[in-house]
Short mmCIF file of C-alpha atoms in Angstrom, two decimals:
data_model
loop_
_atom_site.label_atom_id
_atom_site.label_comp_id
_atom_site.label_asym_id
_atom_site.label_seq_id
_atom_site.Cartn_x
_atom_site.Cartn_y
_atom_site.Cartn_z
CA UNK A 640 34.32 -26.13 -35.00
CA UNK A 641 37.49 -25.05 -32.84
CA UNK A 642 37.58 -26.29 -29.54
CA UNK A 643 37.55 -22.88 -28.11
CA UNK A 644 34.23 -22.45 -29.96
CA UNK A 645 33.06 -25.59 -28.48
CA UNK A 646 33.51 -25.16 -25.29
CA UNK A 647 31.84 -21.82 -24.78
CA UNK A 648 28.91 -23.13 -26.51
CA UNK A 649 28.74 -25.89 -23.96
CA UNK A 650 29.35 -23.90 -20.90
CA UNK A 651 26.55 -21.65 -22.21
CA UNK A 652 24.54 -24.51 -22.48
CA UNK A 653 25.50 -25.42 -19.10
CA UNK A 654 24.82 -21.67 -17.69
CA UNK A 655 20.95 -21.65 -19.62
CA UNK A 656 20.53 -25.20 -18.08
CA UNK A 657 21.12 -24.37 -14.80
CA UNK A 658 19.52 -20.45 -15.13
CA UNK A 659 16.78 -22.66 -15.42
CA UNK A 660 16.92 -25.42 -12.40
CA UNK A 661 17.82 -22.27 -10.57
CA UNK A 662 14.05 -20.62 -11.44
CA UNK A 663 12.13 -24.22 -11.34
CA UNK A 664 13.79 -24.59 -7.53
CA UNK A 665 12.75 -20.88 -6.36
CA UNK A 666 9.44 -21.63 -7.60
CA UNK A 667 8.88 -25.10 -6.02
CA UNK A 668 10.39 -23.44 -2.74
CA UNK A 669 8.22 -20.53 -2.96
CA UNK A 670 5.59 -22.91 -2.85
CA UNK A 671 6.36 -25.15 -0.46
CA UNK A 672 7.32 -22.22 1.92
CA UNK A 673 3.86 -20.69 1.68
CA UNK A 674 2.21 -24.18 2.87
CA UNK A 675 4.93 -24.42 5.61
CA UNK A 676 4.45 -21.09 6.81
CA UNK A 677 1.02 -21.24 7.52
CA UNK A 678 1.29 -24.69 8.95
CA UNK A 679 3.94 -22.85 11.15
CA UNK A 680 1.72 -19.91 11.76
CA UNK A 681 -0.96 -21.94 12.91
CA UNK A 682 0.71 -23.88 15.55
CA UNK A 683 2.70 -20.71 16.84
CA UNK A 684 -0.46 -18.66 16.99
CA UNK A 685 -2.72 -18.46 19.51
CA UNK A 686 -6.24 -20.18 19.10
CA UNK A 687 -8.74 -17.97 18.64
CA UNK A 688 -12.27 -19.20 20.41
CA UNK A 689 -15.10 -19.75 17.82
CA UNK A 690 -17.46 -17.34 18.40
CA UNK A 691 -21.24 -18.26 18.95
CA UNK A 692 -24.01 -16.60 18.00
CA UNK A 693 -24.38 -14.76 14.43
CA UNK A 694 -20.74 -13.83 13.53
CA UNK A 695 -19.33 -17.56 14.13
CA UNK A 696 -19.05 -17.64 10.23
CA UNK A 697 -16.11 -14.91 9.94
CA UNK A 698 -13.11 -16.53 9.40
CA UNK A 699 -10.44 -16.22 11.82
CA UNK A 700 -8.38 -15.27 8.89
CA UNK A 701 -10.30 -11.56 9.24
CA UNK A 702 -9.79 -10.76 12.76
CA UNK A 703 -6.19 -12.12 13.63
CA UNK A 704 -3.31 -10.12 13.28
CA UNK A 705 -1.24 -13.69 12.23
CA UNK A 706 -3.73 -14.70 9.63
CA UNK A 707 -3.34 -11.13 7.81
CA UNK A 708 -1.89 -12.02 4.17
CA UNK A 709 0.49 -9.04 4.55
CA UNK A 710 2.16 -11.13 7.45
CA UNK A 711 2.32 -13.95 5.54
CA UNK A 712 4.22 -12.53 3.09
CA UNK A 713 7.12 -11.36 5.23
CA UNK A 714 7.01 -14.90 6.91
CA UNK A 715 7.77 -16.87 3.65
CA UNK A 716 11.26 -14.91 2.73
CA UNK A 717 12.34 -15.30 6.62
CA UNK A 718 11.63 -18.83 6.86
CA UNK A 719 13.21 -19.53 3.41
CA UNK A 720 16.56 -17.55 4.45
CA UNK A 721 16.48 -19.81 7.99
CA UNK A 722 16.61 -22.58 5.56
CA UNK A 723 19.22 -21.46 3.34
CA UNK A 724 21.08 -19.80 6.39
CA UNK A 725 21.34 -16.94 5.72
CA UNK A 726 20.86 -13.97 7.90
CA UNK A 727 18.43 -11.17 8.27
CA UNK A 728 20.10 -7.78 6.51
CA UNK A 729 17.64 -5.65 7.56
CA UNK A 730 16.98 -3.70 11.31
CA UNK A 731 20.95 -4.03 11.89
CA UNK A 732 21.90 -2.13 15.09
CA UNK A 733 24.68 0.11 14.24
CA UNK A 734 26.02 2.35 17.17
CA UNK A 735 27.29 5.66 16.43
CA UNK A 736 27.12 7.97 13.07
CA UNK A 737 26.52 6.17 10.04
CA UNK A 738 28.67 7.45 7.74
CA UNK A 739 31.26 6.51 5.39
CA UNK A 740 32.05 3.76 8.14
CA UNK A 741 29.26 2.31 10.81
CA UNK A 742 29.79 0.02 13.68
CA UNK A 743 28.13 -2.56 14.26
CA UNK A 744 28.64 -5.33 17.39
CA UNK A 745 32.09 -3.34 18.26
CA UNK A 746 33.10 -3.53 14.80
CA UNK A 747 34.11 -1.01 12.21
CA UNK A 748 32.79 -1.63 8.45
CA UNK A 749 32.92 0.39 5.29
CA UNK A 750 29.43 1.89 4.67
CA UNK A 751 27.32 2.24 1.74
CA UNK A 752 23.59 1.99 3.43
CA UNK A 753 23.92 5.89 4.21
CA UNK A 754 21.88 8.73 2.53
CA UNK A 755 25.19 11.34 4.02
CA UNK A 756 26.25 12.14 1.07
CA UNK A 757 28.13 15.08 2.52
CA UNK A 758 29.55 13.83 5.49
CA UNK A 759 27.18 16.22 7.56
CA UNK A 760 25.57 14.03 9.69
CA UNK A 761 27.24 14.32 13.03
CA UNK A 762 29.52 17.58 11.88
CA UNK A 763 30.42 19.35 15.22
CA UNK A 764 28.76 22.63 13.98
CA UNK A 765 25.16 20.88 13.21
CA UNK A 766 25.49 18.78 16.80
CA UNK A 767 25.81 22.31 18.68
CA UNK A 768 23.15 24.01 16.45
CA UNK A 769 20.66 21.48 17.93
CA UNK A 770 22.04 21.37 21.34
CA UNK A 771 21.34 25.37 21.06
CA UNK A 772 17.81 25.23 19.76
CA UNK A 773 17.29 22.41 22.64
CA UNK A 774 18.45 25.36 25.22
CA UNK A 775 16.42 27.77 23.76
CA UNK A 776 13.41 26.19 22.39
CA UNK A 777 13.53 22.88 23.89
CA UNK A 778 12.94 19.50 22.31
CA UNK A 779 9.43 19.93 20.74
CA UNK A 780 6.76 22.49 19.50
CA UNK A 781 4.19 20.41 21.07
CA UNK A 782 1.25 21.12 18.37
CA UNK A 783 0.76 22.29 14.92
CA UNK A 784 2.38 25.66 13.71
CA UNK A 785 -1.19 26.58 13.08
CA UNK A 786 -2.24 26.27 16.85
CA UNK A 787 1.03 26.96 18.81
CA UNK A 788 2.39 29.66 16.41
CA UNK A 789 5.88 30.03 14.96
CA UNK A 790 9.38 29.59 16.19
CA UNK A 791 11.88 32.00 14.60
CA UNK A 792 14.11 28.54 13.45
CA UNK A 793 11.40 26.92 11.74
CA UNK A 794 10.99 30.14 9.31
CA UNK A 795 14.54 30.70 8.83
CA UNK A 796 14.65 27.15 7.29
CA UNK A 797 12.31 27.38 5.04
CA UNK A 798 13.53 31.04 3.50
CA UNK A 799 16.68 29.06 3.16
CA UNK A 800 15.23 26.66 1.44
CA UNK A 801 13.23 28.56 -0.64
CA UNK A 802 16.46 30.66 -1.42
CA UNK A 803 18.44 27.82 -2.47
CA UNK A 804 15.37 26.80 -5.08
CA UNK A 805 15.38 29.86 -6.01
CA UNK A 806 11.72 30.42 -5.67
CA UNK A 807 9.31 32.47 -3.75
CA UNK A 808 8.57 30.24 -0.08
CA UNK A 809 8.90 27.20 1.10
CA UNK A 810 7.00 25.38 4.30
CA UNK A 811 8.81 22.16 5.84
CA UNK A 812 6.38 19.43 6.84
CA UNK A 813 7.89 16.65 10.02
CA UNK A 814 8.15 13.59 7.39
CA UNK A 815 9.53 13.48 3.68
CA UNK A 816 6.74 10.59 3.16
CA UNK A 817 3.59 12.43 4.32
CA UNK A 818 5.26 15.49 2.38
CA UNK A 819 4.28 13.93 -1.03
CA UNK A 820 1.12 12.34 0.52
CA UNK A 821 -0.58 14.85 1.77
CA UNK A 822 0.71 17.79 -1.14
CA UNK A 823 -0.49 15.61 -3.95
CA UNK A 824 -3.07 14.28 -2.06
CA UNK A 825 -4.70 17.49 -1.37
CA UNK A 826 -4.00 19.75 -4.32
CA UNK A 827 -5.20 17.19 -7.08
CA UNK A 828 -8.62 15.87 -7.21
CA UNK A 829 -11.22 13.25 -9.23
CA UNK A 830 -11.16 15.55 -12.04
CA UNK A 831 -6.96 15.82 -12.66
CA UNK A 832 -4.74 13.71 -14.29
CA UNK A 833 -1.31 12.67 -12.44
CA UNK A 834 1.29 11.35 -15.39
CA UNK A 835 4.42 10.30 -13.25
CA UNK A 836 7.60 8.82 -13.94
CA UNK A 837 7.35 4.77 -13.62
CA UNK A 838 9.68 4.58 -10.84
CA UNK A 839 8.87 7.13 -9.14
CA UNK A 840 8.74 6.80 -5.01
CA UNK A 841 5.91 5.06 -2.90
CA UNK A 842 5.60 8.26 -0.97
CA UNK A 843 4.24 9.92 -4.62
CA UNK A 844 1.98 6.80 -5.85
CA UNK A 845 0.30 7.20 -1.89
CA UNK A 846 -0.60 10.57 -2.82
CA UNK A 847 -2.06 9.79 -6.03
CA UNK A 848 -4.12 7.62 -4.45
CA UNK A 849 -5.10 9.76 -1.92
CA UNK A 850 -5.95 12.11 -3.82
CA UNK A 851 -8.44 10.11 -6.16
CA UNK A 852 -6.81 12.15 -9.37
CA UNK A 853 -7.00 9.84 -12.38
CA UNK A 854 -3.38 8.11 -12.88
CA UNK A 855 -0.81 7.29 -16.20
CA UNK A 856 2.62 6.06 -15.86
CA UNK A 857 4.91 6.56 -18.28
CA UNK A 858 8.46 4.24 -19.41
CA UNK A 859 11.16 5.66 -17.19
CA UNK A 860 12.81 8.61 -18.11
CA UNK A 861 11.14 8.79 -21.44
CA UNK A 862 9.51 12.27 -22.29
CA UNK A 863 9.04 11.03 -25.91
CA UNK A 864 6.13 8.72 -24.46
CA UNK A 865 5.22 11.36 -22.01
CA UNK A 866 4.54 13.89 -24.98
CA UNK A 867 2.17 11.10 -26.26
CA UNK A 868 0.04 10.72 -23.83
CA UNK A 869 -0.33 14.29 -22.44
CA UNK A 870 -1.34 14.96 -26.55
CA UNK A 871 -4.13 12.18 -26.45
CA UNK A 872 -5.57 12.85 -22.76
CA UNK A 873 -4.73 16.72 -21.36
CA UNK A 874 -8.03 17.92 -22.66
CA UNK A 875 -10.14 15.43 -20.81
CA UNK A 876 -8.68 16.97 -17.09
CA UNK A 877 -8.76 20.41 -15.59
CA UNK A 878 -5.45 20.07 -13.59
CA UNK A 879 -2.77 17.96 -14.62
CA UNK A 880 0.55 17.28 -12.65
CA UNK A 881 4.14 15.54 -14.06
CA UNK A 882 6.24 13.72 -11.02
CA UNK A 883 9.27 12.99 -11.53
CA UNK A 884 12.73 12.75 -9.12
CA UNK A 885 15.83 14.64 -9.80
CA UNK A 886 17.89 11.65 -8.83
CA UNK A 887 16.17 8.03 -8.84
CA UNK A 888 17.14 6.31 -5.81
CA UNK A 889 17.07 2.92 -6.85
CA UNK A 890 18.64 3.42 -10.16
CA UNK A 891 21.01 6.65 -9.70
CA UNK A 892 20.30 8.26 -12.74
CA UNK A 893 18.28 11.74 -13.67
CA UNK A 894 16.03 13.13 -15.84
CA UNK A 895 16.27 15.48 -19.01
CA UNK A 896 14.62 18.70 -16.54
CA UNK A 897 14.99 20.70 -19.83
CA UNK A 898 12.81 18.94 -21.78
CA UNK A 899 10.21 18.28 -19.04
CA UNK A 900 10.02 22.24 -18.40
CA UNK A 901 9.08 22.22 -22.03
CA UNK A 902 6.53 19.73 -22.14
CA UNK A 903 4.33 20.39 -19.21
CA UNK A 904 4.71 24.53 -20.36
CA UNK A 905 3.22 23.26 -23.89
CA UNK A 906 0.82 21.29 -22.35
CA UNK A 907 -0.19 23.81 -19.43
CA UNK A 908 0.60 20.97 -16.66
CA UNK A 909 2.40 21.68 -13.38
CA UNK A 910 5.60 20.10 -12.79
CA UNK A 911 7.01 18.49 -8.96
CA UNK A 912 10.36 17.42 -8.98
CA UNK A 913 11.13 15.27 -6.09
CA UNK A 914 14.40 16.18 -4.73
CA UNK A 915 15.15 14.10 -1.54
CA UNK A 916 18.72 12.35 -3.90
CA UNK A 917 19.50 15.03 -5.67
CA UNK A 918 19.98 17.90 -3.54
CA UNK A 919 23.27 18.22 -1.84
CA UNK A 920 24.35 15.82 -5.15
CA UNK A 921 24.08 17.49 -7.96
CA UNK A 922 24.88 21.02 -9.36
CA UNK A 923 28.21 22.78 -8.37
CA UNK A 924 27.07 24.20 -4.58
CA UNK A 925 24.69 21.18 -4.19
CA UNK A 926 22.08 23.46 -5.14
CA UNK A 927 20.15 20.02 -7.15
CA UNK A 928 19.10 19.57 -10.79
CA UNK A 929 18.10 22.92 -11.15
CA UNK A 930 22.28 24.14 -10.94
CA UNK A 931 22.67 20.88 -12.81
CA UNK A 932 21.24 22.20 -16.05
CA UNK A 933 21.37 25.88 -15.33
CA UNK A 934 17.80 26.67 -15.07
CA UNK A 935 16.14 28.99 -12.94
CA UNK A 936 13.84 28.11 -9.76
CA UNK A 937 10.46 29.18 -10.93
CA UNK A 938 10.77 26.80 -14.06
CA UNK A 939 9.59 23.91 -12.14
CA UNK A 940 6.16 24.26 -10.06
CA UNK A 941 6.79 22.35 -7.38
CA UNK A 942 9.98 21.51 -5.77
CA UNK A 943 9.70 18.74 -3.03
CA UNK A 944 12.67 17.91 -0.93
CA UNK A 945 13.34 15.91 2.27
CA UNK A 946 15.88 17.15 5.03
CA UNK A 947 17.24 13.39 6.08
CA UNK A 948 20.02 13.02 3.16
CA UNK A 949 22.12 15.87 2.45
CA UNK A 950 20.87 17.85 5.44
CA UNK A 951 21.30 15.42 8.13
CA UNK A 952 17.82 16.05 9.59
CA UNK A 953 14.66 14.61 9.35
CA UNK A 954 11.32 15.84 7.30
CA UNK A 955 10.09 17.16 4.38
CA UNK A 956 9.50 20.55 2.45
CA UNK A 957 7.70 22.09 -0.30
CA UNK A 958 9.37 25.15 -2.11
CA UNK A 959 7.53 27.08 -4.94
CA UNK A 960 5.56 30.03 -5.61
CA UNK A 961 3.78 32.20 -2.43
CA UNK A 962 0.08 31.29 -3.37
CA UNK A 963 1.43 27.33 -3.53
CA UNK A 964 2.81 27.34 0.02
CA UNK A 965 0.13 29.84 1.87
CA UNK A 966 -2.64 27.12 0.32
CA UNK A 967 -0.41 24.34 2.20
CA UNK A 968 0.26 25.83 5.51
CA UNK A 969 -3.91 26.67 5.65
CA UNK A 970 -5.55 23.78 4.19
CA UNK A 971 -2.92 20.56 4.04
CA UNK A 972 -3.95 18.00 6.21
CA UNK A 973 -0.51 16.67 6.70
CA UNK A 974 0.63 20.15 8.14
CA UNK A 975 -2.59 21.65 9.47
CA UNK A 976 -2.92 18.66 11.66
CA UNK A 977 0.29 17.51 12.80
CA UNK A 978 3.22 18.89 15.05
CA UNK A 979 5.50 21.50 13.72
CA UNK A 980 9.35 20.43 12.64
CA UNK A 981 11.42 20.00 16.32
CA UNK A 982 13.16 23.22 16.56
CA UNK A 983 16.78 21.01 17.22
CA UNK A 984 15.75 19.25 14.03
CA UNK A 985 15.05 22.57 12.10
CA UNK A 986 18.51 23.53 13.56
CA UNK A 987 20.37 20.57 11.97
CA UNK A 988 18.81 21.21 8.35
CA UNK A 989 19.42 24.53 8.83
CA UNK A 990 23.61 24.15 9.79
CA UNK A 991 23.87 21.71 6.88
CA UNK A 992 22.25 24.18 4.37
CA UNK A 993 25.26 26.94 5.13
CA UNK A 994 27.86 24.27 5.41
CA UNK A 995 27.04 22.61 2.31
CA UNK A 996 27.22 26.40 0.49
CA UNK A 997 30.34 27.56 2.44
CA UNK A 998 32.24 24.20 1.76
CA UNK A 999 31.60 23.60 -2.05
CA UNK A 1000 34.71 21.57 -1.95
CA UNK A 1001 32.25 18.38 -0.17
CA UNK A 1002 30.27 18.51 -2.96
CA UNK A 1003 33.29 18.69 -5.45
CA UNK A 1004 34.42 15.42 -3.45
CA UNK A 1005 31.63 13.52 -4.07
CA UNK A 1006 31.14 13.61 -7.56
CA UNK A 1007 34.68 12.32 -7.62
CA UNK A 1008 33.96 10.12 -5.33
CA UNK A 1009 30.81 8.35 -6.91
CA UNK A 1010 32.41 8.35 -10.72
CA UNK A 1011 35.60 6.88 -9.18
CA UNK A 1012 33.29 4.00 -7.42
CA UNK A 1013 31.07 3.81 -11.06
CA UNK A 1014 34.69 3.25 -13.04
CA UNK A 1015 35.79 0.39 -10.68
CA UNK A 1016 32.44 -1.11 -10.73
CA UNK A 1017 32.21 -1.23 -14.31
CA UNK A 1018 36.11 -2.22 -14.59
CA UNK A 1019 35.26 -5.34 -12.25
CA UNK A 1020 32.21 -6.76 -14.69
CA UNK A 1021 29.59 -5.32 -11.94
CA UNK A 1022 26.31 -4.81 -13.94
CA UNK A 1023 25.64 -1.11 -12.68
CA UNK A 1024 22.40 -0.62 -14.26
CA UNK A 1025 21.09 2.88 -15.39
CA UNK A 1026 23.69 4.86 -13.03
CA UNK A 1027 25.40 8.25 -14.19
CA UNK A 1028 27.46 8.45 -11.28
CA UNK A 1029 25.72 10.80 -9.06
CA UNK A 1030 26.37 9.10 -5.33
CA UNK A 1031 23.51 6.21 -6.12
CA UNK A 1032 24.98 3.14 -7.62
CA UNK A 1033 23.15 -0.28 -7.76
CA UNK A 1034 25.05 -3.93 -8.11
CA UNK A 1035 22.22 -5.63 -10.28
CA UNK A 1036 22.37 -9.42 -8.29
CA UNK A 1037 19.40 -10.53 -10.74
CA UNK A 1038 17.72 -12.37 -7.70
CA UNK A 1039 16.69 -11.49 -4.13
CA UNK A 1040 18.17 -14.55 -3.21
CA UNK A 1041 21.83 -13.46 -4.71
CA UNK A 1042 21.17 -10.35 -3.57
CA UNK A 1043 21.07 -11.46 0.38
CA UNK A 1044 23.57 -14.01 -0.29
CA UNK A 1045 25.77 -11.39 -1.78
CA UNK A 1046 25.22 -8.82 1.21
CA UNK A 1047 25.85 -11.23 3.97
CA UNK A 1048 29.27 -12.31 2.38
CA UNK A 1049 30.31 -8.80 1.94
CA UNK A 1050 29.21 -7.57 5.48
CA UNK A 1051 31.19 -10.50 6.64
CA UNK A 1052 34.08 -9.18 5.11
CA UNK A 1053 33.65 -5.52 6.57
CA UNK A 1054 31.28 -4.01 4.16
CA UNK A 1055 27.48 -2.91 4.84
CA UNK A 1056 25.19 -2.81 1.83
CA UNK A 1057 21.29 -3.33 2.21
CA UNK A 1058 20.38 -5.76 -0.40
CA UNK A 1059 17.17 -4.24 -2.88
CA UNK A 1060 14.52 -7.69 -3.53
CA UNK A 1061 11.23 -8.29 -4.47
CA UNK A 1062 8.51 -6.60 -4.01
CA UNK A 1063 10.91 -3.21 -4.08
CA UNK A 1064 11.72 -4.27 -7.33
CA UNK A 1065 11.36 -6.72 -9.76
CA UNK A 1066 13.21 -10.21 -8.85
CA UNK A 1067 14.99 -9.95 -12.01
CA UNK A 1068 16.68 -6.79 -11.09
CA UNK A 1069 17.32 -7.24 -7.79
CA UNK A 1070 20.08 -5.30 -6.23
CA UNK A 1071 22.82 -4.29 -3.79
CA UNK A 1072 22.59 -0.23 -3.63
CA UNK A 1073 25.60 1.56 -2.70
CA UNK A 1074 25.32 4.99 -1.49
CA UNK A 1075 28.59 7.17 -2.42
CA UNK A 1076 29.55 10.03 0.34
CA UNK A 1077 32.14 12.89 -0.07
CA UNK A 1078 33.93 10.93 3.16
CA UNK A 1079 34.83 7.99 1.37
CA UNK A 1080 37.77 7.65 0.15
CA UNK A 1081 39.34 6.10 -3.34
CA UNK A 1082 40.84 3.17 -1.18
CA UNK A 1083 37.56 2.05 0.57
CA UNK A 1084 35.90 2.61 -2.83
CA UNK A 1085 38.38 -0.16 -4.66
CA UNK A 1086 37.72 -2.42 -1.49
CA UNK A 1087 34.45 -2.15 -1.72
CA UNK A 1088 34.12 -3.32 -5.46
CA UNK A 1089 37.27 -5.48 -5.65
CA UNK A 1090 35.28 -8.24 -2.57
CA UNK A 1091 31.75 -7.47 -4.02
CA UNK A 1092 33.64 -8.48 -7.52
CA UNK A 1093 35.03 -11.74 -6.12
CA UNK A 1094 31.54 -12.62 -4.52
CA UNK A 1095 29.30 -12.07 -6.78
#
């Protein structure tokens, strides 16, 4: 055996020996966390008085806020990172627009925790189309659109919208979140089947639940599996829905829309594509998957979308056929009951919407922009995952605990990227995410990858 041979064979050796002291350690400190927390908990807390009489055998566990298990699970990573000392990433203040740079504590870092992907946010044009709409309409509608009527902004938003899907209508709910909850949740039913995508968002799996439809995941992105099931089970259902994202946030890759159009046509299921990446991203104009593969509008049933990327606002909005978006604005709960999009707000999305078709030239940027910061990843060894390219990029860390590590060294070196750990996903593909905007430019991109290279 060469030496060469040798000694890669004992380094290896050294690498799967220590892989696995690194996994016996997490565990034992896991552990011993958990016991130290709640010994912590306790003598932080409060006592709670034993009650007399017939309730005094409730635990306190059930009616303190400290005892809940939920509370004890955020506990355990914080006290671990005081121990390793490392520092919280999350809740950072940052003062002014995030962007392709933040500031933070007076300082100016190189961003990638920013969903701008066009550089709109805080464009001159979208500040004085809500300082308008705050002269003319003020700051609120002050109760549902059912109850205090419409405001001319709020409809010219959502024919925009609807325009740029290329369907029928469109009606804009105050939260991307409760957009998905409260559509699936109140279309579907006990007797429907909901097949979605196995990474789909939290805001979609809420509204399955809600909605009490029967549920089937199938393996990311494959349609092949998909067809499967929907051949064994579509005749047990009456309705049956596909979810699925145009651009996966975690991951930054898309789906095969083509294909999907032609298996929920050939199994008579409706289709929701879940938009809130991939508008403003992908397609020539920004104009989503759709442009991306040249399809028309009415193809897909459902097009959800969120205003808070791309279109520097905040909310959410369901575009699709008339009869889909009269049955929302009447019966949803999540628009019936709750206050109608801010008219400044409206304003914003609505400014970002004509800047993002008049200046095609941002969206041309970015798509350089995140295949240029791909390449250099990829150059440097960075394990990218399942990215295309299309702004989302994740640095696969393989542990939440690299993962913090990782983020703290590089925000001490001027760059600010939120770490992705466990529960968000699984420990052994924990992340940094880097979120590619059209105002980056090629020398903050090589950076960027050239320090998260050297500390990873």
């Amino acid at each position: 055996m060469c030496v060469t041979t040798h000694a890669r064979k004992v380094s290896d050796m050294g690498k799967t020996t220590f892989g696995l002291m690194d996994k016996a350690r997490d565990e034992l400190t896991k552990r011993f966390l958990a016991r130290k927390v709640r010994s912590e908990v306790a003598e932080m807390s409060p006592i709670a008085l034993a009650p007399n009489g017939q309730w005094a055998h409730i635990p306190d566990t059930f009616c303190r806020f400290d005892r809940h298990p939920g509370y004890e699970k955020i506990l355990v990573p914080q006290v671990a990172a005081n121990r390793l000392g490392l520092s919280n990433p999350f809740f950072i203040s940052h003062d002014g627009v995030a962007g392709a740079t933040t500031q933070i504590d007076g300082r100016t870092f190189i961003n990638f925790s920013s969903y701008n992907y066009l550089g709109l946010s805080g464009h001159p044009k979208i500040n004085k189309a809500a300082k308008d709409a705050i002269d003319r309409y003020g700051t609120s509608t002050s109760a549902s659109r059912l109850v205090a009527g419409e405001r001319p902004i709020q409809r010219e938003l959502e024919e925009a919208l609807a325009e740029l899907h290329g369907v029928d209508d469109c009606v804009v709910f105050v939260s991307g979140h409760a957009t998905n909850v409260s559509t699936i949740g109140y279309l579907f039913g006990p007797k429907d089947l909901i097949i979605h995508d196995a990474l789909i968002h939290n805001s979609s799996l809420e509204g399955i639940k809600l909605s009490g439809a029967s549920r089937r995941s199938f393996p990311h992105n494959d349609c092949v599996a998909l067809d499967t099931i929907l051949s064994e089970l579509r005749g047990q259902f009456e309705r049956v829905l596909i979810v699925v994202e145009g651009l996966y946030s975690m991951d930054g890759d898309i789906p095969d829309l083509p294909r999907l159009i032609d298996i929920k046509t050939r199994h008579k299921a409706f289709l929701m594509v879940d938009e809130a990446h991939s508008l403003g991203v992908l397609g020539q104009t920004g104009r989503g998957i759709r442009e991306h593969f040249d399809l028309p509008g009415k193809s897909v049933d459902i097009w959800m979308g969120t205003l808070s990327k791309t279109l520097a606002s905040c909310g959410g909005y369901i575009a699709g056929e008339k009869a889909l978006v009269q049955n929302l604005k009447y019966s949803a709960p999540g628009f019936i009951y709750s206050v109608g999009i801010s008219p400044p707000l409206a304003a914003c999305a609505l400014e970002a919407v004509k800047l993002m078709l008049a200046e095609p030239e941002r969206v041309a940027r970015l798509h350089e922009r995140a295949a240029q910061f791909l390449s250099l990843a990829r150059q440097h060894g960075i394990d990218t995952g399942l990215s295309q390219g299309f702004a989302v990029t994740p640095a696969i860390m393989k542990s939440s605990l690299k993962a913090v590590r990782v983020s703290n060294r590089l925000l001490a070196q001027g760059i600010n990227v939120q770490p992705i750990i466990y529960p968000a996903v699984e420990e052994r593909v924990a992340r940094l995410r880097f979120f590619i905007s059209s105002a980056h430019t090629e020398a903050q991109l090589r950076t960027a990858t050239e320090i998260l290279a050297a500390n990873s």
